[in-house]
GROMACS .gro file of C-alpha atoms in nm:
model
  412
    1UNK     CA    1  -6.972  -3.273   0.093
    2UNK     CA    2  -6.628  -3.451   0.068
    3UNK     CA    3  -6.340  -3.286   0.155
    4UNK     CA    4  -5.970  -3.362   0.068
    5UNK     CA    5  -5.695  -3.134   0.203
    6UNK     CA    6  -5.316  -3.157   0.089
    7UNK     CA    7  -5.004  -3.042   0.300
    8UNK     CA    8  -4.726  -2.908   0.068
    9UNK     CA    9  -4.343  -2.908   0.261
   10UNK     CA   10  -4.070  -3.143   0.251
   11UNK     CA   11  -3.982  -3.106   0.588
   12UNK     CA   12  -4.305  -3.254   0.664
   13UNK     CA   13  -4.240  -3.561   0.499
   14UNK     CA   14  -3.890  -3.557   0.619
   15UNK     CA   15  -3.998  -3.508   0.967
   16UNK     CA   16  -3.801  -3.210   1.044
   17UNK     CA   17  -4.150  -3.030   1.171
   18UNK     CA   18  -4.479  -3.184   1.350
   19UNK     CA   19  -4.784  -3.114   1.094
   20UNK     CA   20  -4.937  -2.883   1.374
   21UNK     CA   21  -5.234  -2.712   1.121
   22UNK     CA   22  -5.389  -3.088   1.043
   23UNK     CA   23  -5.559  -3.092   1.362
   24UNK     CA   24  -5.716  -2.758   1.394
   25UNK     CA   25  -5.842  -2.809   0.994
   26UNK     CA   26  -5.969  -3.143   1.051
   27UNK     CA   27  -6.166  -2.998   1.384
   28UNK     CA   28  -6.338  -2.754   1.213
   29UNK     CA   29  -6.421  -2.911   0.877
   30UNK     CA   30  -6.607  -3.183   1.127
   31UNK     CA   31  -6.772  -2.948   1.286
   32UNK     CA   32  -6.906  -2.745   0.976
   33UNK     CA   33  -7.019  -3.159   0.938
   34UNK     CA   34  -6.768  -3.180   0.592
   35UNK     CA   35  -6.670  -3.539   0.535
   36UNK     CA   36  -6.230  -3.541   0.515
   37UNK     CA   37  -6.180  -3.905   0.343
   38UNK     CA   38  -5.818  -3.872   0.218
   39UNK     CA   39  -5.509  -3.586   0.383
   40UNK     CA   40  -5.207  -3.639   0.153
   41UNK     CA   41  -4.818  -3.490   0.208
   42UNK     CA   42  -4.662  -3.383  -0.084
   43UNK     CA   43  -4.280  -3.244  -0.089
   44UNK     CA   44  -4.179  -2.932  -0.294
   45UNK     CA   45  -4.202  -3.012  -0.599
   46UNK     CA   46  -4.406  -2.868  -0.858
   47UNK     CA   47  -4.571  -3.199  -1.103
   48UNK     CA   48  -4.640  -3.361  -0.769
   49UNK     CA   49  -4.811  -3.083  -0.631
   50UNK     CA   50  -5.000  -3.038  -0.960
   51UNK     CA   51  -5.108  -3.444  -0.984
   52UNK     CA   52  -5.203  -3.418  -0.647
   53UNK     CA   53  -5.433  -3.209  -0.693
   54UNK     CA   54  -5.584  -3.352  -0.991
   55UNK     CA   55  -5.651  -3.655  -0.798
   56UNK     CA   56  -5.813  -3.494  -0.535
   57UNK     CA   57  -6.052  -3.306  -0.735
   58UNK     CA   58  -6.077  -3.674  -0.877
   59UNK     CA   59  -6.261  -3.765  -0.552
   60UNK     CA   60  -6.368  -3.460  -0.358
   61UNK     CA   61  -6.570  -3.130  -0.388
   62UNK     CA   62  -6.335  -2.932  -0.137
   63UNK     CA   63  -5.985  -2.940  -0.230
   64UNK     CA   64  -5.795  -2.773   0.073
   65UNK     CA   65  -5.402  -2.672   0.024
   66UNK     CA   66  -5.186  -2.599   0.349
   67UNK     CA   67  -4.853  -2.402   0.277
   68UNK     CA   68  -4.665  -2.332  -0.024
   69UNK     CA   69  -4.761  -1.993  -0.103
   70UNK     CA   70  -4.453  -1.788   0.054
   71UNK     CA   71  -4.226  -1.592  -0.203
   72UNK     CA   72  -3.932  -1.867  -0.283
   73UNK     CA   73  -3.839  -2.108  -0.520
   74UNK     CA   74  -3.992  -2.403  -0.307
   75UNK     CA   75  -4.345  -2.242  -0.257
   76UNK     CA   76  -4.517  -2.396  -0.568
   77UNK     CA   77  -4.938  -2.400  -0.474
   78UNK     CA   78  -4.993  -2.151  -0.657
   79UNK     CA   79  -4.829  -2.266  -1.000
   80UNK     CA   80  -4.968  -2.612  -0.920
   81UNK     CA   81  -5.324  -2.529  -0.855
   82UNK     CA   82  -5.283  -2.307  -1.200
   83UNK     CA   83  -5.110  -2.643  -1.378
   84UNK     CA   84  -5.349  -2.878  -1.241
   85UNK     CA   85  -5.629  -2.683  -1.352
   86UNK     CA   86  -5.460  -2.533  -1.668
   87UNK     CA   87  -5.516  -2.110  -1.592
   88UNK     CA   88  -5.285  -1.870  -1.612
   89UNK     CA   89  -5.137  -1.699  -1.351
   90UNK     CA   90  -5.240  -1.306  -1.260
   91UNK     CA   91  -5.141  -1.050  -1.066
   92UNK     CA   92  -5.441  -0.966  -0.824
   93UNK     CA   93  -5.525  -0.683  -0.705
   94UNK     CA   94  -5.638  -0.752  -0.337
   95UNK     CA   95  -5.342  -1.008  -0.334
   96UNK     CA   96  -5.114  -0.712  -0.398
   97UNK     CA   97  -5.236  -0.467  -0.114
   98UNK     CA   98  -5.165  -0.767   0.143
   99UNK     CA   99  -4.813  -0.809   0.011
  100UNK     CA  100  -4.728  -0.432   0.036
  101UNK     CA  101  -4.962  -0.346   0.345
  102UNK     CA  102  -4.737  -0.585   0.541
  103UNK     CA  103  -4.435  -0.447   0.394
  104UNK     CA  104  -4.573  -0.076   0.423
  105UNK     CA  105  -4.617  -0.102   0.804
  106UNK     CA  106  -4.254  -0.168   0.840
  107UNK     CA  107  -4.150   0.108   0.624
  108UNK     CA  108  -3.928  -0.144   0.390
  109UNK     CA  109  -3.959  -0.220   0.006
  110UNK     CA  110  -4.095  -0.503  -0.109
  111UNK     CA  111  -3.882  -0.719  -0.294
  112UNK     CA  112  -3.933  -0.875  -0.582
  113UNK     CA  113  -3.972  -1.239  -0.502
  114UNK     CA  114  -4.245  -1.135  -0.289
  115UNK     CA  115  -4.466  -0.965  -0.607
  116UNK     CA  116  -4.527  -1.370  -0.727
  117UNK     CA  117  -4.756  -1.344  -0.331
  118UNK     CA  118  -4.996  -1.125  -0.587
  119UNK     CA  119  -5.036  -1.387  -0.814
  120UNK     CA  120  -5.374  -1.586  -0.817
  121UNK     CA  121  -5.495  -1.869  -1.083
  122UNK     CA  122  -5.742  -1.711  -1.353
  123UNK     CA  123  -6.124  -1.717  -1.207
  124UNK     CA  124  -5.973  -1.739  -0.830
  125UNK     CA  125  -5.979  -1.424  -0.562
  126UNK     CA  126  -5.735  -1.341  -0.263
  127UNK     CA  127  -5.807  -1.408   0.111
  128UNK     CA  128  -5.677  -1.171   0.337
  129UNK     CA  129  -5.382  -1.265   0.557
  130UNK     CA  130  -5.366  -0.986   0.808
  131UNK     CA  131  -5.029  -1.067   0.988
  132UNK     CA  132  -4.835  -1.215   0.699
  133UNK     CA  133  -4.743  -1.191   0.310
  134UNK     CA  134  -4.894  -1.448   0.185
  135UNK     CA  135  -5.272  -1.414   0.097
  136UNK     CA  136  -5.497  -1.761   0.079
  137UNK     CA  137  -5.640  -1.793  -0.235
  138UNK     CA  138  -6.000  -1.929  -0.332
  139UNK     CA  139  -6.173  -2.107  -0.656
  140UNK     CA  140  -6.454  -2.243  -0.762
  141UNK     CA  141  -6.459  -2.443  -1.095
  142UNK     CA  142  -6.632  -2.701  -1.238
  143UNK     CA  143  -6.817  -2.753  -0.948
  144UNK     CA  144  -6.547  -2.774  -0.739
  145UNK     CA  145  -6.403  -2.549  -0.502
  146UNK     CA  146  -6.004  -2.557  -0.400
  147UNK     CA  147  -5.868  -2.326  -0.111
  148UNK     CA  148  -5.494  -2.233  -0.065
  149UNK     CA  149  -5.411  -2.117   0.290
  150UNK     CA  150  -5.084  -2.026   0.387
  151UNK     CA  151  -4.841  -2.282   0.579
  152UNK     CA  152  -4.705  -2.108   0.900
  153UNK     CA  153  -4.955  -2.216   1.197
  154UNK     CA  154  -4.983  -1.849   1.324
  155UNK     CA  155  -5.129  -1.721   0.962
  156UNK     CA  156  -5.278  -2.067   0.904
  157UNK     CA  157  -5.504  -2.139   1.203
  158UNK     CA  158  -5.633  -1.737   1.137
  159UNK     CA  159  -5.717  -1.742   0.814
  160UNK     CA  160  -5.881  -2.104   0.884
  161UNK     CA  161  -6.134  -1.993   1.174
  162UNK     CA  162  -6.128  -1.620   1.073
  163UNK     CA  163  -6.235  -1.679   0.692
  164UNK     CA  164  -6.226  -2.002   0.537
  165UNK     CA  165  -6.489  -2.136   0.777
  166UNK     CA  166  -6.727  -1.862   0.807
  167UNK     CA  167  -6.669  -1.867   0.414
  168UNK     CA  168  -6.793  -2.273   0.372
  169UNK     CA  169  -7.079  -2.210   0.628
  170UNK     CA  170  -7.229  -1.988   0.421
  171UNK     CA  171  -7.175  -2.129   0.101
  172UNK     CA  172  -7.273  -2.516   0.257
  173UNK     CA  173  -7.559  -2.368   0.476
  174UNK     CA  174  -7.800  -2.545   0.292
  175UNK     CA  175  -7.516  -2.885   0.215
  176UNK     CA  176  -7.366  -2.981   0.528
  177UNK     CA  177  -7.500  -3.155   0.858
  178UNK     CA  178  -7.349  -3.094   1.189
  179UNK     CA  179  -7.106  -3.323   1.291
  180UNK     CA  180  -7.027  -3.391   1.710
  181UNK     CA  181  -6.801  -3.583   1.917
  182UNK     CA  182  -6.728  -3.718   2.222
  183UNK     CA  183  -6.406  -3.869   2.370
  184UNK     CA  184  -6.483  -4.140   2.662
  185UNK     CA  185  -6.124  -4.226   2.830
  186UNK     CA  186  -6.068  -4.618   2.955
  187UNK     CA  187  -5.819  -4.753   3.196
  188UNK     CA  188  -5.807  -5.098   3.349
  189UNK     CA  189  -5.912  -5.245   3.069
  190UNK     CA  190  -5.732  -5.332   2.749
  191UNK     CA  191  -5.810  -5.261   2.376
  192UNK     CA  192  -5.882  -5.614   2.271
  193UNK     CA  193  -6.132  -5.639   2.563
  194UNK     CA  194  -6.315  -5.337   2.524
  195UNK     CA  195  -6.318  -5.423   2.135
  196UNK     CA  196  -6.484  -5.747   2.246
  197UNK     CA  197  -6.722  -5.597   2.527
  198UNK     CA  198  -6.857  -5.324   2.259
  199UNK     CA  199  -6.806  -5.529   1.912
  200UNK     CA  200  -7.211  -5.464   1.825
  201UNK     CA  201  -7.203  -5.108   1.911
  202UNK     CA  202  -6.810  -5.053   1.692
  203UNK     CA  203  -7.035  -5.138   1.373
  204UNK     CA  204  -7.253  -4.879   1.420
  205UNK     CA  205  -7.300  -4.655   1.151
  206UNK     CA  206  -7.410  -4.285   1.286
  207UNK     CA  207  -7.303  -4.254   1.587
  208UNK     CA  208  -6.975  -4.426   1.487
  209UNK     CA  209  -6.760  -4.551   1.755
  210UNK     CA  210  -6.404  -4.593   1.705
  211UNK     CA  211  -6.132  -4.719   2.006
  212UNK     CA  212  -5.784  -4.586   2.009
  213UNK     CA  213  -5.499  -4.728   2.252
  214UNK     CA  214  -5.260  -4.449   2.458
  215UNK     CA  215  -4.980  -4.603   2.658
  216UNK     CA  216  -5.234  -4.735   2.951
  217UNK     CA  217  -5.529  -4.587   2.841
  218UNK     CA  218  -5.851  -4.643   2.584
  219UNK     CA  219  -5.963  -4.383   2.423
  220UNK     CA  220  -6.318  -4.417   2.244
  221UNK     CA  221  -6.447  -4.162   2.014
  222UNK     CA  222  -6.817  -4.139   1.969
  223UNK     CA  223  -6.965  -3.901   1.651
  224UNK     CA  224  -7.258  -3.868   1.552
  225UNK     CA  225  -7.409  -3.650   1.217
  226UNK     CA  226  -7.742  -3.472   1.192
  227UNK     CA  227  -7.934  -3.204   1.059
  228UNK     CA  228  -7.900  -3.018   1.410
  229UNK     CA  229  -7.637  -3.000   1.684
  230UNK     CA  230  -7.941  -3.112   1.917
  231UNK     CA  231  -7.999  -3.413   1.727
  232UNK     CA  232  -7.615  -3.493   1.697
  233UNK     CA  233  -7.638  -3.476   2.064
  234UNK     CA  234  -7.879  -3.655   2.183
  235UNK     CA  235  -7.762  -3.950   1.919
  236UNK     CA  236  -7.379  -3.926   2.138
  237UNK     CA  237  -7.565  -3.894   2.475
  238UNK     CA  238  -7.773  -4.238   2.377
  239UNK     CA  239  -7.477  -4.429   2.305
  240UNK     CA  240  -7.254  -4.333   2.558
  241UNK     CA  241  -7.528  -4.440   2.796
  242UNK     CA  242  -7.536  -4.751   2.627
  243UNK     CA  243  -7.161  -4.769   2.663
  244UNK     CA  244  -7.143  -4.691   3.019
  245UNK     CA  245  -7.395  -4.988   3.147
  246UNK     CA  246  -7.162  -5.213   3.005
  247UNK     CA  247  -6.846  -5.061   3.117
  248UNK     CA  248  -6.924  -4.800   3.346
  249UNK     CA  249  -6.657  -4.863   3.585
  250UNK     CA  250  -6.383  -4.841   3.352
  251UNK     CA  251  -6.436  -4.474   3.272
  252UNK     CA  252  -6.294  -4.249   3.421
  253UNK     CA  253  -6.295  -3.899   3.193
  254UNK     CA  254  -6.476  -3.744   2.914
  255UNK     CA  255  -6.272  -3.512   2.611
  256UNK     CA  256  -6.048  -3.272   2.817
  257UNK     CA  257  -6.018  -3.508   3.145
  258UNK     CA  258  -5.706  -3.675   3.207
  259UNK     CA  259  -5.604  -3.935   3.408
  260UNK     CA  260  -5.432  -3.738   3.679
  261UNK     CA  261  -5.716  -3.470   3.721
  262UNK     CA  262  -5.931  -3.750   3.781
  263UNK     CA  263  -5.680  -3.916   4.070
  264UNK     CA  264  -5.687  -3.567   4.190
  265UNK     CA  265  -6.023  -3.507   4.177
  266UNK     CA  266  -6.098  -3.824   4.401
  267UNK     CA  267  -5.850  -3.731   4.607
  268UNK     CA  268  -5.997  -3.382   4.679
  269UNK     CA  269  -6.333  -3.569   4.747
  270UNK     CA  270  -6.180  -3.817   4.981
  271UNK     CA  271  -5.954  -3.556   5.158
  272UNK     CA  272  -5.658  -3.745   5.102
  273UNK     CA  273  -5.304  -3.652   5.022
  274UNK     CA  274  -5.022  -3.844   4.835
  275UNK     CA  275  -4.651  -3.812   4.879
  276UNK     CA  276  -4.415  -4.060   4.609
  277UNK     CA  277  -4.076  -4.169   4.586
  278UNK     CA  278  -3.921  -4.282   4.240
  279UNK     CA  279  -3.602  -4.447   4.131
  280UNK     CA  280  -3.682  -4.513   3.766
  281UNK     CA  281  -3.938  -4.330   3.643
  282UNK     CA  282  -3.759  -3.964   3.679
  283UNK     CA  283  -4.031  -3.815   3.865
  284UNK     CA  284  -4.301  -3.849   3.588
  285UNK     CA  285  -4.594  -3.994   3.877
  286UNK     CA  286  -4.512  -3.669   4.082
  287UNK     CA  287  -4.499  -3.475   3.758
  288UNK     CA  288  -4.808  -3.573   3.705
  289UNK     CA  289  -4.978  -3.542   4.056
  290UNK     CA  290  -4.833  -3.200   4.102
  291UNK     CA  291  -5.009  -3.050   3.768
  292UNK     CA  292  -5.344  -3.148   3.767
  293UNK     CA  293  -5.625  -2.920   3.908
  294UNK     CA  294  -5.628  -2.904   4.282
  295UNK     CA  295  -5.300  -3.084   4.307
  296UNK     CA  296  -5.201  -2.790   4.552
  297UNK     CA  297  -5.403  -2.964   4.828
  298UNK     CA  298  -5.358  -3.307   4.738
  299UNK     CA  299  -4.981  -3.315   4.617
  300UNK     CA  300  -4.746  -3.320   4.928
  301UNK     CA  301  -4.379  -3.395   4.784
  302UNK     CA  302  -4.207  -3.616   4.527
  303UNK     CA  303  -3.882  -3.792   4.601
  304UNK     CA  304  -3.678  -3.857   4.290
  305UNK     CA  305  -3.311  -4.028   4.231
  306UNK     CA  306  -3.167  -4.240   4.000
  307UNK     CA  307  -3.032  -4.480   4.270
  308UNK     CA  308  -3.237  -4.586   4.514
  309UNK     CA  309  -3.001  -4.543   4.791
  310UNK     CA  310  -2.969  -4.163   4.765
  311UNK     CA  311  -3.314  -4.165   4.842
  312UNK     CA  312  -3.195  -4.310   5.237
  313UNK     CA  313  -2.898  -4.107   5.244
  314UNK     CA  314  -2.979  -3.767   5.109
  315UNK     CA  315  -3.363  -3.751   5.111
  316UNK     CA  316  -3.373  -3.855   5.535
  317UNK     CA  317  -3.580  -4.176   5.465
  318UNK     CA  318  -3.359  -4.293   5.782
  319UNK     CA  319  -3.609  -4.482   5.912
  320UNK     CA  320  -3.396  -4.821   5.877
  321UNK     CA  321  -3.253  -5.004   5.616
  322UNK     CA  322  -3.436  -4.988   5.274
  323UNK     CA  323  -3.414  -5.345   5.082
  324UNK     CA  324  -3.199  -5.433   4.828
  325UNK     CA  325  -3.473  -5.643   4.623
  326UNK     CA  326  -3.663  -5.442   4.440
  327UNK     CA  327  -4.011  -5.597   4.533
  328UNK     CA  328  -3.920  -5.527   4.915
  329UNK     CA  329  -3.751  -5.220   4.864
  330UNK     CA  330  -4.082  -5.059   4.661
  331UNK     CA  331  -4.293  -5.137   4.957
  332UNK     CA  332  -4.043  -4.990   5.194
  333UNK     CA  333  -3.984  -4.660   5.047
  334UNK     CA  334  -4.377  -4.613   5.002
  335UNK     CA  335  -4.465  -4.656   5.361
  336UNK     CA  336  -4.168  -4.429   5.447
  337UNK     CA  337  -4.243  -4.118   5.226
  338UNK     CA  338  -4.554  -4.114   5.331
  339UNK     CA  339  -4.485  -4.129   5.678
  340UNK     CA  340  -4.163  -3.901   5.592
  341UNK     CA  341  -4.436  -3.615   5.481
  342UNK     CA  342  -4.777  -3.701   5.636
  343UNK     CA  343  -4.932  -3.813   5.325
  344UNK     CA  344  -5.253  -4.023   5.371
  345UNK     CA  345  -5.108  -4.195   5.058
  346UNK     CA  346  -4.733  -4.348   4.987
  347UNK     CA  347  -4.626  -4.470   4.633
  348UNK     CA  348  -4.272  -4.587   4.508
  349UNK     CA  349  -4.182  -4.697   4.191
  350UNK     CA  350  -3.895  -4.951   4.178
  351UNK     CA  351  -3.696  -5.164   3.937
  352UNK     CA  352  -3.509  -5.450   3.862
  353UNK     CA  353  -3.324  -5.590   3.551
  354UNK     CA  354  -3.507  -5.839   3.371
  355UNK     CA  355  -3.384  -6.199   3.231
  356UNK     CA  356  -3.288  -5.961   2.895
  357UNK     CA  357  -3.173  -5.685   3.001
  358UNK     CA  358  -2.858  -5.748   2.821
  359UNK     CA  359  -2.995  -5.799   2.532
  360UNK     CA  360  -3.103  -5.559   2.213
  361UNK     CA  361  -3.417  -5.518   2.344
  362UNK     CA  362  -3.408  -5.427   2.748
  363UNK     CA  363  -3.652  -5.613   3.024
  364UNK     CA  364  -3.753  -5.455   3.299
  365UNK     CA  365  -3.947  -5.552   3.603
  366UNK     CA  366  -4.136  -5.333   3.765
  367UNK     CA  367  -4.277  -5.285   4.118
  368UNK     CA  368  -4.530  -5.005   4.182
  369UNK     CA  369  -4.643  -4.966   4.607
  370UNK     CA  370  -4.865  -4.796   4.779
  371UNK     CA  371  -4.867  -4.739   5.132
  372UNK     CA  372  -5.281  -4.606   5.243
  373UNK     CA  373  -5.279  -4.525   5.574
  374UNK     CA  374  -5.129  -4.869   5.683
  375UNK     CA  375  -5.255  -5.093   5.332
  376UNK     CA  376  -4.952  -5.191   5.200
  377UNK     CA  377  -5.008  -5.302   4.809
  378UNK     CA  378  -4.769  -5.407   4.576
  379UNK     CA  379  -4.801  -5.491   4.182
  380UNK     CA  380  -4.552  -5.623   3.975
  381UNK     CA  381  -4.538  -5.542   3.613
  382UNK     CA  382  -4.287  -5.659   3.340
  383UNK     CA  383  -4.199  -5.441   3.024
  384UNK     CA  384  -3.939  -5.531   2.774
  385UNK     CA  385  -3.883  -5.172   2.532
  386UNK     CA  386  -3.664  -4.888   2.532
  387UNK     CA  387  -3.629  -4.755   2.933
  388UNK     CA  388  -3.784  -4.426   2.807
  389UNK     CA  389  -4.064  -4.547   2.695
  390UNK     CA  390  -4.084  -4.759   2.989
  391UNK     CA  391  -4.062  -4.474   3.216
  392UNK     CA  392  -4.376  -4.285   3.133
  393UNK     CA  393  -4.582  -4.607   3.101
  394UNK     CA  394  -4.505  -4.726   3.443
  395UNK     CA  395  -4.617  -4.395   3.572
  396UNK     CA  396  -4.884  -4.390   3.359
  397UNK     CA  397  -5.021  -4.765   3.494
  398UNK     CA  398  -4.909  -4.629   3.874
  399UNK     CA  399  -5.217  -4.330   3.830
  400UNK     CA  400  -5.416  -4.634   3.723
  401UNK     CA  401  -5.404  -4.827   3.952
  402UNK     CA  402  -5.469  -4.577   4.223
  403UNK     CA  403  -5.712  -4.479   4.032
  404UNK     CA  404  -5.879  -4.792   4.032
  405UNK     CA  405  -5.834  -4.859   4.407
  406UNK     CA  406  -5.982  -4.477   4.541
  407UNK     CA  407  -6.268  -4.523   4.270
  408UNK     CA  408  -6.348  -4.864   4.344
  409UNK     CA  409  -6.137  -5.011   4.611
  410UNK     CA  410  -5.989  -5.240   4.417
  411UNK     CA  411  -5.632  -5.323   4.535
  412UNK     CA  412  -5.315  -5.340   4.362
   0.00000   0.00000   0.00000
């Protein structure tokens, strides 16, 4: 079965909110093993609405619509699902008791705007929306079957997992495959590489395998389709093994796992403890040590200022001079914090102006040091981009490569 789904709001398209419901819809439909080949955005308007439905039921049996049923001007599914399909509108009678059961409870009248909530294309029937006013809406015609759910997340992700799923189960029982994924998470190694390394296995039909770069991370998405959830299984385990012989070493979490739990997670293994000291990146590497699993026994203290030489003078890293140079002074300040708080493991991120740093777009170079227990290694990075951005990916490719050095021993 092929699925389309449209999103109705122009604050969507204008940005104004984050599309929040696309994920949890596309989630489920690929687990009920639905095929979603097109998502479209449409703004409030109503002949937009209308043709965009007509061109999904041009190329799909599912036609899902998110939002646009509340009781104003601007909430036009309803009239364009009627348009597009040419029915008239009617009042409904399950459609109605959700409208005034939610008014009811509070002990106000309903108003009028909110009667056009009770209002369902000809042929169609209501869905019950037990915490809001708007009920979803379901049709089948012409072999097709469109599905109006209402826009708020809250009422959206409810009616989605409490209704509209177990609905298309039943109704595809005898349609639909099981569809399964798996998320293996890279670092050391770039996109271009790994595309390289695993070019035979990317053209792969079922399981499909599909890369996707994050800041200093890979991301690779293995999903496979079959009758069972067994068989869809087994088909993910088989390629990941295949995956893993080739680049084994570069993994370092599966789905949930992130890149700090697994640091931590080491760390815990190792009985080791890490202490850092930052000048540029805000205190996003002790951020991220502190909140991982386990980071209660691991995590000793973070050190964060905006000029390095607050860190001597107000955060008693007295222990002589720290550098000037930004090389020397990263080095410096790792061996001190963790001597300062009896980590097993010192880091320091430092900075210096790049040869454009004056320019439109900044250049930074940046020196990341770890001090463990007495190895002193230093890695210089340069970035040019906006100093925010910056920021998170240098402590980002800090977790990396301490990662890569308590997995492997490989040094900065």
């Amino acid at each position: 079965m092929i699925c389309e789904i449209i999103f109705t709001g122009t604050e969507l398209l204008l940005g104004q909110i984050v599309n929040t419901n696309a994920q949890l819809i596309q989630q489920e439909l690929s687990a009920l093993g639905v095929n979603l080949y097109y998502q479209v955005t449409v703004g409030d308007n109503l002949q937009r609405c209308a043709a965009a439905i007509k061109q999904a039921a041009g190329r799909a049996d599912l036609i899902i619509v998110g939002g646009g049923l509340g009781p104003t001007e601007d909430d036009i599914s309803r009239e364009a699902l009627a348009g597009a399909l040419r029915l008239d509108l009617v009042q409904d009678d399950q459609a109605l008791k959700v409208v005034r059961r939610y008014f009811d409870r509070r002990g106000i009248p309903v108003t009028s705007n909110n009667l056009k909530q009770a209002l369902v294309p000809a042929g169609g029937w209501a869905v019950d929306n037990p915490i809001g006013t708007a009920p979803g809406i379901i049709l089948e015609q012409a072999g097709k079957t469109y599905i109006l759910v209402p826009g708020p997340p809250i009422e959206f992700n409810m009616m989605i997992r409490d209704q509209i799923i177990p609905y298309l189960r039943g109704k595809l029982a005898d349609e639909v495959g099981i569809i399964k994924s798996r998320v293996l998470k890279f670092c050391g190694i770039g996109e271009s590489l790994l595309d390289d390394k695993l070019s035979d296995l990317l053209k792969s039909a079922n399981p499909t395998v599909a890369p996707t770069a994050k800041f200093s991370e890979v991301h690779l998405r293995i999903t496979a389709k079959a009758r069972q959830a067994s068989l869809a299984e087994e088909m993910i385990d088989n390629m990941e093994s295949e995956i893993r012989e080739r680049l084994g070493s570069y993994i370092f979490g599966v789905d949930d796992e992130t890149l700090p739990g697994a640091v931590t997670r080491i760390l815990l293994e190792q009985g080791k403890t890490v202490a850092v000291a930052e000048n540029f990146t805000g205190g996003q590497l002790a951020y991220k040590l502190s909140f991982a699993d386990g980071a209660e026994y691991t995590f000793i203290a973070g050190l964060i200022a905006r000029d390095y030489r607050r860190l001597q003078e107000k955060a008693c890293l007295m222990s002589g001079d720290i550098p000037q140079k930004a090389e020397a002074r990263a080095g410096r300040i790792a061996s001190l914090v963790g001597k300062q708080f009896g980590a097993d493991i010192g880091m320091a991120v430092a900075v210096e102006p790049g040869e454009k740093a004056d320019a439109a777009v900044q250049e930074y170079n940046l020196y990341i040091a770890a001090d463990c227990n007495g190895r002193l290694m230093l890695k210089k990075v340069l970035w040019s981009g906006e100093r925010e951005a910056i920021t998170r990916r240098a402590a980002a490719v800090a977790l990396v490569f301490l990662w890569r050095y308590l997995k492997h021993g490989i040094p900065f």
